[in-house]
Each structure stands twice: as structure tokens, then as C-alpha cells.
Coordinates of C-alpha atoms and ligand atoms in Angstrom, one line a residue:
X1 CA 59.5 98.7 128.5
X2 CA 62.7 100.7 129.2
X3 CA 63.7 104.1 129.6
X4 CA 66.9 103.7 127.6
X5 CA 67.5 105.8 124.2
X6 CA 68.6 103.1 121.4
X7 CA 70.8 104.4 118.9
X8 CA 69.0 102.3 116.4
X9 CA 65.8 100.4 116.5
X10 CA 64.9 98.1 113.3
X11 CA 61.9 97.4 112.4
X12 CA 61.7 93.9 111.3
X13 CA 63.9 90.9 111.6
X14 CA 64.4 89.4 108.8
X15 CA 67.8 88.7 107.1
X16 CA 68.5 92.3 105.9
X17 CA 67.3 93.6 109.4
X18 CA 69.9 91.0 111.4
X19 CA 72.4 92.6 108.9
X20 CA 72.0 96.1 110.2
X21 CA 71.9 95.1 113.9
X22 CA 75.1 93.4 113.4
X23 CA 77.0 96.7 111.5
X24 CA 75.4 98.7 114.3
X25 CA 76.9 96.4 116.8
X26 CA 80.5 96.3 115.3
X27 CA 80.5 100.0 115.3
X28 CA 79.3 100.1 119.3
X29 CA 75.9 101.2 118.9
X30 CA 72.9 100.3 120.6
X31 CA 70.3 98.2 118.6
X32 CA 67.0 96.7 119.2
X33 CA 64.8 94.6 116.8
X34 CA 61.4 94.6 117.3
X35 CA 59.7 91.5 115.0
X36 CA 55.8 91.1 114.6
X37 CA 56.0 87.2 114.3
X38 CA 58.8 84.9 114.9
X39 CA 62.5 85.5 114.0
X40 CA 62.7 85.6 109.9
X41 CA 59.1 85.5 109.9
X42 CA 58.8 85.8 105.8
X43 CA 61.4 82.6 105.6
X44 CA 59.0 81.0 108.5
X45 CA 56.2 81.3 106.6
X46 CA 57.7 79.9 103.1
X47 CA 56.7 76.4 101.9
X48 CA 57.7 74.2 104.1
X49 CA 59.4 71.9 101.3
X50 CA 60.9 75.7 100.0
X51 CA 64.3 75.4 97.8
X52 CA 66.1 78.7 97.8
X53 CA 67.2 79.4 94.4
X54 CA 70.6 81.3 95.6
X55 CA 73.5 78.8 97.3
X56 CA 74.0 79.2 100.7
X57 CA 77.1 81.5 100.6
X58 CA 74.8 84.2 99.0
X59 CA 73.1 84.1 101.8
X60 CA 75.2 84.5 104.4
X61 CA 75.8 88.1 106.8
X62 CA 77.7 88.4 109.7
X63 CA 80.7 86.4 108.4
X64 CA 78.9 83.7 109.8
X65 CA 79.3 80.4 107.6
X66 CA 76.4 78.7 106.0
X67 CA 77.2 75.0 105.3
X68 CA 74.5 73.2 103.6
X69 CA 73.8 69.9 103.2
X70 CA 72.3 70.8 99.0
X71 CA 73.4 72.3 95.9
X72 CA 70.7 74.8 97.2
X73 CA 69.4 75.3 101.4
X74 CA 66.5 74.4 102.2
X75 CA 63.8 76.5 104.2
X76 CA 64.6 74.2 107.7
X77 CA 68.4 74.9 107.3
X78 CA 67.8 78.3 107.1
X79 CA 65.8 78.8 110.2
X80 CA 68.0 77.1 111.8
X81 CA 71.4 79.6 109.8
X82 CA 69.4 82.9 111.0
X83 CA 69.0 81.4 115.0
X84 CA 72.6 80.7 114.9
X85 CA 73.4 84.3 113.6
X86 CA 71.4 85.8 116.1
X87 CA 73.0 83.7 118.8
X88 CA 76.7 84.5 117.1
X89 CA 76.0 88.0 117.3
X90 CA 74.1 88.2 120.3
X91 CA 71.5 90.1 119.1
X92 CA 68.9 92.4 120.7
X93 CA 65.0 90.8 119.1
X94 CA 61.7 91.3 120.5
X95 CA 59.6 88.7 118.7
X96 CA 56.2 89.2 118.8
X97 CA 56.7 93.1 119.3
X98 CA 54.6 94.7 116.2
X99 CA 56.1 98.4 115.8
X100 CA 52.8 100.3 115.6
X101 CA 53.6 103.4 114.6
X102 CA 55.9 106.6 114.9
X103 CA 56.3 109.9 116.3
X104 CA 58.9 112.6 115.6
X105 CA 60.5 114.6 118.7
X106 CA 61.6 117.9 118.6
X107 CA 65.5 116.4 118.2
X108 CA 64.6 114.1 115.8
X109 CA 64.3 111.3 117.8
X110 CA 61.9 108.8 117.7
X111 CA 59.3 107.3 119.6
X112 CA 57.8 103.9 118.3
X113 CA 54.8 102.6 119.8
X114 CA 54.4 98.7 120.5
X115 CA 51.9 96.5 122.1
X116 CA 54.3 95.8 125.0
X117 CA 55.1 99.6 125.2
X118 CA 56.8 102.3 123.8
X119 CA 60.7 102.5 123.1
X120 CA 63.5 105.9 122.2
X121 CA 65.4 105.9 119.8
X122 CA 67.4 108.0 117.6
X123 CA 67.3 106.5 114.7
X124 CA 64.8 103.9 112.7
X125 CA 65.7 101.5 110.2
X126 CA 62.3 100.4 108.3
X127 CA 63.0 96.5 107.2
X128 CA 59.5 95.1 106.6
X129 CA 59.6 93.3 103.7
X130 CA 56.3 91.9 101.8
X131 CA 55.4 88.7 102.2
X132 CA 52.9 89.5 104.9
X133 CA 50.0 91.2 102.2
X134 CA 49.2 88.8 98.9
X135 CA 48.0 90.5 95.9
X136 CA 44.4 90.0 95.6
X137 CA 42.7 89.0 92.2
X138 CA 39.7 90.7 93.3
X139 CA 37.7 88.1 91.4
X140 CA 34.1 87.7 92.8
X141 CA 34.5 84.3 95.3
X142 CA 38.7 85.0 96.2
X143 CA 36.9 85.6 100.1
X144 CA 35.6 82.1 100.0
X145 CA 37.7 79.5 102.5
X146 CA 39.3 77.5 99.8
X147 CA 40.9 80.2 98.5
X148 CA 44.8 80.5 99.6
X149 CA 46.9 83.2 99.0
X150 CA 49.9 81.2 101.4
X151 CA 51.1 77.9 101.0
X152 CA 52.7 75.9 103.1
X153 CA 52.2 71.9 102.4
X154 CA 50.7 69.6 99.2
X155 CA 49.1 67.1 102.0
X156 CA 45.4 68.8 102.6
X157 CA 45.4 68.9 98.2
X158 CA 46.2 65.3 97.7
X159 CA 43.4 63.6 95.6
X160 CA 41.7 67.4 94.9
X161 CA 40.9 69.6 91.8
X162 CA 43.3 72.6 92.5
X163 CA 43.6 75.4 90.3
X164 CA 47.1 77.3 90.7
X165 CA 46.8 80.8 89.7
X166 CA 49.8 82.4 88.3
X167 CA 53.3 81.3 86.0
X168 CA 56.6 82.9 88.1
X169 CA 58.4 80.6 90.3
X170 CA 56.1 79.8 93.1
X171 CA 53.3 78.9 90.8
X172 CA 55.4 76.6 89.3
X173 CA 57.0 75.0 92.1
X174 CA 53.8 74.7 93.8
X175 CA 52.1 73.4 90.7
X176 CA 54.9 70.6 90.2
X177 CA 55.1 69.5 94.1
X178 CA 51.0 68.8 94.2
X179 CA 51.4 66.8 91.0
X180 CA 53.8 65.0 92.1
X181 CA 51.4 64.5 95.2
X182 CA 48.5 63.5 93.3
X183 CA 46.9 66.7 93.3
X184 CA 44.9 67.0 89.9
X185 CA 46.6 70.3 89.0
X186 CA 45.4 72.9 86.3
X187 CA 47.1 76.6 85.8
X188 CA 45.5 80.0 84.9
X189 CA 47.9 81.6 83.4
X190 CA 47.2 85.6 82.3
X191 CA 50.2 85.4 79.9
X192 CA 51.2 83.3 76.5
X193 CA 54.0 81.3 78.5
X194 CA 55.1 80.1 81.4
X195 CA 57.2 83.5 83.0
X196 CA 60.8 83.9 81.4
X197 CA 62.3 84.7 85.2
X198 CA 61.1 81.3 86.4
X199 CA 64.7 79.4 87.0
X200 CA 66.0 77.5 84.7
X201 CA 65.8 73.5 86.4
X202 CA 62.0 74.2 87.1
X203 CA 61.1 76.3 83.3
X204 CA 61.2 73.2 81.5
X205 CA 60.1 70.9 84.1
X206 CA 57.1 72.1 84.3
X207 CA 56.9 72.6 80.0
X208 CA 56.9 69.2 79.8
X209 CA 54.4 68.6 82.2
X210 CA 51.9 70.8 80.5
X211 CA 52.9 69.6 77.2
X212 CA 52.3 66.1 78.5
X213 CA 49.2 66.9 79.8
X214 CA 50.0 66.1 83.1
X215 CA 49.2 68.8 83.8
X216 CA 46.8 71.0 82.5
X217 CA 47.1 74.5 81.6
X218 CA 45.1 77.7 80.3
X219 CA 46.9 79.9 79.3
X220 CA 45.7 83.6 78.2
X221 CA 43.0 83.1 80.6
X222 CA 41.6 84.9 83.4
X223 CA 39.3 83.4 86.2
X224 CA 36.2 85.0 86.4
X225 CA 34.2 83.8 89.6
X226 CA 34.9 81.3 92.0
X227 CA 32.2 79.5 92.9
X228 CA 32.4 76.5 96.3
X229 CA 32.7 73.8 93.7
X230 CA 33.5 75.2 90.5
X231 CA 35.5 78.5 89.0
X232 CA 34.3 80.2 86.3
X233 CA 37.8 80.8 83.3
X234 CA 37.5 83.5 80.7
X235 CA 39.8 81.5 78.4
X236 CA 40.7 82.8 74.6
X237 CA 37.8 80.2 73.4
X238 CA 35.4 81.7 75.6
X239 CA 34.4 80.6 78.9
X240 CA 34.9 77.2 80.7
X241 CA 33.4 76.2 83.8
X242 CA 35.8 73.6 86.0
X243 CA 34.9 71.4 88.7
X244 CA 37.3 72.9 91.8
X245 CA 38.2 72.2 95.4
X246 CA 40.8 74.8 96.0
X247 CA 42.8 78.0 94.5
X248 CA 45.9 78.7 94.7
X249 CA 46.8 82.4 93.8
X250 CA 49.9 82.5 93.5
X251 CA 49.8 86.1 92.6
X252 CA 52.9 87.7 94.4
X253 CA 53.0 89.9 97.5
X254 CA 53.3 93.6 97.8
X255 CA 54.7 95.6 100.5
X256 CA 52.3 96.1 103.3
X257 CA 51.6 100.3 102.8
X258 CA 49.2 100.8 105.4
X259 CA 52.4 100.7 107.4
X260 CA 54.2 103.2 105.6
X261 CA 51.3 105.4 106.2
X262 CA 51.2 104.7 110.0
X263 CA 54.8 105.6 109.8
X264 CA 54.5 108.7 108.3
X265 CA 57.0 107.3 105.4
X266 CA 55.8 109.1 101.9
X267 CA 55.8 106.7 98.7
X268 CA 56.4 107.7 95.1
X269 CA 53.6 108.4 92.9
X270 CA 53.8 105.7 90.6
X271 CA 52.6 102.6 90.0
X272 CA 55.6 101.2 91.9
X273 CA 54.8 103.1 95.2
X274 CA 58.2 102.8 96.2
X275 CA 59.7 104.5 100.1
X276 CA 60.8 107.6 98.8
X277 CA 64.7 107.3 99.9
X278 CA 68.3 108.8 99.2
X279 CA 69.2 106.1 97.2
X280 CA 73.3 107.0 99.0
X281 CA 72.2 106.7 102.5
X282 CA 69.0 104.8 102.1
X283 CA 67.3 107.9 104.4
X284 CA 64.2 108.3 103.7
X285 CA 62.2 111.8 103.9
X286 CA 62.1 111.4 107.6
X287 CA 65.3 112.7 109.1
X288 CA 66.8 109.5 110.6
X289 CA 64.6 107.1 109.4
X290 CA 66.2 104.8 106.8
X291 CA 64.7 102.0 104.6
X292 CA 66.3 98.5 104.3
X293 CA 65.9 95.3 102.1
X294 CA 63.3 94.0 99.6
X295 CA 61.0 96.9 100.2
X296 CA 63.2 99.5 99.0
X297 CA 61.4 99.2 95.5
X298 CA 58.0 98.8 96.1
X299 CA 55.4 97.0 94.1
X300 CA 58.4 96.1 91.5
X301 CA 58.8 93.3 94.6
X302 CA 61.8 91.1 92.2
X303 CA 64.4 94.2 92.2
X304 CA 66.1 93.2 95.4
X305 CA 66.7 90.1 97.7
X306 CA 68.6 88.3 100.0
X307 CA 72.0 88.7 98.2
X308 CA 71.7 92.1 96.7
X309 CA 70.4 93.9 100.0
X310 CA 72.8 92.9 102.1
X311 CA 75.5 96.2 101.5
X312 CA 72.4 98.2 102.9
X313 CA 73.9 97.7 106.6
X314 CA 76.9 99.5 105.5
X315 CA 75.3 102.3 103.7
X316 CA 73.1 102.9 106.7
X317 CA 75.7 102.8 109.7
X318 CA 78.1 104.5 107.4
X319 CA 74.9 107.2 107.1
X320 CA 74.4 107.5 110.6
X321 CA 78.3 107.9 111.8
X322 CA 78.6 110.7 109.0
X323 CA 76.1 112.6 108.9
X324 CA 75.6 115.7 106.0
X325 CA 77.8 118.4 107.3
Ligands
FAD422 C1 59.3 81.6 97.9 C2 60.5 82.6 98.0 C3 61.8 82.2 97.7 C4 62.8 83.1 97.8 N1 64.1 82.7 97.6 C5 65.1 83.6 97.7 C6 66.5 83.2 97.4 O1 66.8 82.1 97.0 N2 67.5 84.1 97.6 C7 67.2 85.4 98.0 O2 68.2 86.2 98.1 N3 65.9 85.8 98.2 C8 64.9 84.9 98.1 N4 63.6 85.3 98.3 C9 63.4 86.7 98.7 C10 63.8 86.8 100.2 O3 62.9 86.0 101.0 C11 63.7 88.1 100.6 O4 64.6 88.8 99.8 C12 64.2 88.4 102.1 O5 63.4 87.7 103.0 C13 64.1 89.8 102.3 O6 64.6 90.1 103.5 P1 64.1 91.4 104.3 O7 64.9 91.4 105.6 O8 64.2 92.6 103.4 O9 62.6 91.1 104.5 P2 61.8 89.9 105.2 O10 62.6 88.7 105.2 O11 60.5 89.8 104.5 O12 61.6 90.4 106.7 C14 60.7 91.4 107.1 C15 60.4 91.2 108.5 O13 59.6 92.3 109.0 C16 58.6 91.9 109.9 N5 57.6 92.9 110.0 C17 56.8 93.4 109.1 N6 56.1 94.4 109.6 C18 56.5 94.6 110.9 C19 56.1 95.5 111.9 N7 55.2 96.5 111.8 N8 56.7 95.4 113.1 C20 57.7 94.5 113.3 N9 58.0 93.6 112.4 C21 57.5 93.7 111.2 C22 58.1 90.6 109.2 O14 57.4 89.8 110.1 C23 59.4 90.0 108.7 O15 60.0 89.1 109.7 C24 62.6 84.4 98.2 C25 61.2 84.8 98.5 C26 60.2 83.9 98.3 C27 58.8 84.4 98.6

């Protein structure tokens, strides 16, 4: 790899990550972004039938329009929004580039470390978002094959017994699309109801399906083994053994921390383990090293998305052009 000193390296290129590529740019600084996977991996690795639940205009950066053809974009029309913003912009991305860890220099600059080599900068903006590590269950059986923490497509579950773990939006969606499929569906669900944040056309879609019977759900119930053809439910009434082909968890994502570690980027205590930061700048304890996006709070993985992170260009470049006195 080069010799060159970037001003700015991001690691990560996903929406929020384009966004401070293109504020560095407009300002005349150097940026690089190096990305693990492909461009806007997280959004590549979404359901492939995937609805976003904000309209397209919320999720625009770079003054580049987003004209789609739904109330709501689709997944595809996405992809193909955040190529065209890349190409608008003409933006520096190294896809396939997994930034591997950090070192401090004596001027606090930085050295990142990469399978293809390592690259200078002087400053680091830390935009990984979550969607690579799933929360486990840690439920005796969640190693076994049919178990999927990702899901991409109802067509391998068509005619099968599959339990969806979980009641916020994904659960649901999933839960509905495999029904609709022919999937015989039944829910775990830990709580009394089906989450209050799920939005409000799917909430009482999926009611009246349960309510229907269509499908079935347990609610108050944890699963307690899963077994190659069966999974074990600890359900109010005691325990019920099902018949199962595959489980769904959807139990939410966290941010990966083994990262944060490799970075050298201290977390907060708490349960919500968030990148300590100046909440101003977005700097986190690491002179020059700034946090960006969803992973800004943690474990609490709701607080922040798309259309609510996207101002953290600004506070960054604004940051780095004027510094502390
Ligand atoms: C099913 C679903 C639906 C959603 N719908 C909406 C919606 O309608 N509206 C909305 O605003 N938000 C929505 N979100 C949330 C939205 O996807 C996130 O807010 C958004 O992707 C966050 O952008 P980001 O750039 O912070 O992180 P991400 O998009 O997650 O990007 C992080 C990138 O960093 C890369 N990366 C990670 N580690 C490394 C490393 N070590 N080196 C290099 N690269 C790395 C990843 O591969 C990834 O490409 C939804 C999320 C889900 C799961």
C-alpha cells in the first residue's frame, strides 16, 4: 500500500461512513474508506425482500437524490442509491480491506494495520456499525446448523416447522413473510406482547395473525434446548416440547467489541458499553480518533440510525478543522 499520510481514514463504509468521506472531501481533505465486506455491507446483508421503514429522503447524504419507486425503498434500490453516491462523490473505498487494528505515533497520528498493508493517517473515524455479531441466546443447541441468527430469504423454510425467536420488527417481518410462504410459523416470545416499537402497518398485521391462529405464538416463554428435531419451550404452563426444522433468533445485534479493544477505544462501564466519546466532537479518548453512526450508543443498538446519524459528518470535520485551542 502507499506511503501517503491521509488526513482521514474511515473505518467502515456504510451510509454514515460515505457521509464523512464526503464532508472530508468538500473541505479538501484526503479520505480513504477501508470496508471488510462489500460497500454498505450491513444493508447487503439485510433480507433480501427488506422494506426500510424510513422514506427515501431520510435517507439520503451527499445531496444526492433518492427516487424510489415505493412509499418505502427497498433493500435492491438502496444498493444500488449508495453505488451511485460513491460514484457522485468519487469516493476513495477499499472493499475487502478489514482495518485490523491501531497504533498511536508519537504526533498522534495513526497507523492502521490491514491485510493488504498498512496505511498513515492523521485522523480515524470509527464507523462499524453492528450488524456483523448477533446476540446469542446461549441456549444449549443455538451451535446446531439449523440455527440462524441472519436471514436472508423464506425459500429454504417453505413447507418447514420454524420457530422465530423474538417480537421487534424483524421477528415480525420475518414471521409474516414465511407465513405467507407456507412456512408453518410459531413465535417465542420472552415478553407479554408483541414489542410496542414494532411499526405501526406490521404491529397489527401480525396480531391478527396470532390471534387467528395462523400463526402460533408463545408468549412469556423461553426456549430451553434445541434439540435437531425438536426445541424444548419453558412456557408459563410449563414445558412444551415442539417438533422443529429451524430457529430463527431474531435476537438483535450488538456492536462487535472485540474491535474496540483491538483499537484501543475504551467503553463505558455499563450495561450499555457504549465508545466513550465527547458527545460535541464525537472524539473519542484517543486524540484524533472519532466515533460515527449507529455504534455511538452501544448495546442500546435502537438510539441512532440512518436519519439521525447523518449530522455526525459535520460535527467531526468541523472537529478536525477546529481543534481545542
Ligand atoms: C432490518 C433493518 C432495517 C433497518 N431499517 C432502517 C431504516 O429504515 N432507516 C434507518 O435510518 N435505519 C435503518 N436500519 C438501521 C441502519 O441499517 C443502520 O442505522 C445503518 O446501516 C447504520 O449505518 P452505519 O454507517 O453507522 O453502520 P453500518 O451500515 O452497519 O456500516 C458499518 C460498516 O462497517 C464495516 N466494518 C465493520 N468492521 C470493520 C472493520 N474492522 N474494518 C472495515 N470495515 C468494517 C461493516 O462491514 C459495514 O459495512 C435498519 C437496520 C436493520 C437491521
Amino acid at each position: 500500500m502507499e506511503n501517503s499520510v491521509y488526513d482521514i481514514i474511515i473505518i467502515g463504509a456504510g451510509p454514515i461512513g460515505l457521509c464523512c468521506a464526503i464532508e472530508a472531501q468538500k473541505k479538501g481533505l484526503s479520505a480513504l474508506i477501508l470496508e471488510k465486506g462489500v460497500l454498505v455491507n450491513s444493508i447487503y446483508n439485510f433480507p433480501t425482500n427488506m422494506t426500510f421503514f424510513s422514506t427515501s429522503k431520510l435517507l439520503e447524504i451527499g445531496d444526492v437524490p433518492f427516487i424510489s419507486h415505493n412509499d418505502k425503498p427497498t433493500r435492491a434500490e438502496a444498493l444500488e442509491y449508495y453505488r451511485r453516491v460513491v460514484d457522485t462523490w468519487d469516493l476513495n473505498v477499499i472493499t475487502f480491506c478489514e482495518a485490523m487494528s491501531l497504533d498511536r505515533l508519537a504526533n498522534d497520528n495513526y497507523i492502521i494495520e490491514t491485510p493488504k498493508g498498512v496505511l498513515k493517517t492523521k485522523h480515524v473515524v470509527v464507523s462499524t456499525g453492528f450488524y456483523d455479531t448477533a446476540r446469542l441466546m446461549n441456549v444449549a443447541g443455538e451451535s446446531l446448523p439449523k440455527v440462524k441468527h441472519f436471514y436472508d430469504d423464506a425459500h429454504p423454510y417453505v413447507g418447514k416447522k420454524v420457530l422465530v425467536v423474538g417480537a421487534a420488527n424483524s421477528a415480525c417481518d420475518i414471521a409474516l413473510e414465511l407465513y405467507h410462504k407456507n412456512a408453518e410459523v410459531t413465535m417465542v416470545i420472552r415478553g407479554r406482547e408483541i414489542n410496542t416499537r414494532v411499526k405501526y402497518w406490521i404491529k397489527p398485521n401480525i396480531e391478527n395473525r396470532i390471534k387467528e391462529g395462523s400463526i402460533k405464538a408463545y408468549f412469556g416463554t423461553n426456549i430451553k434446548e434445541i434439540k435437531t428435531t425438536s426445541v424444548v419451550l419453558e412456557t408459563p404452563k410449563g414445558e412444551v416440547i415442539l417438533k422443529n426444522d429451524f430457529v430463527l433468533a431474531m435476537t438483535g445485534y450488538q456492536p462487535d467489541y472485540s474491535l474496540f479493544r483491538k483499537l484501543g477505544i475504551p467503553i463505558s462501564a455499563d450495561a450499555q458499553k457504549i465508545p466513550l466519546h465527547n458527545e460535541i466532537t464525537l472524539e473519542t479518548s484517543l486524540p484524533n480518533v472519532f466515533v460515527a453512526g449507529v455504534i455511538k450508543s452501544g448495546m442500546k443498538t435502537s438510539a441512532y440510525f440512518i436519519e439521525n446519524s447523518r449530522d455526525d459528518a459535520l460535527k467531526i470535520i468541523d472537529a478536525i478543522l477546529t481543534p481545542n485551542p
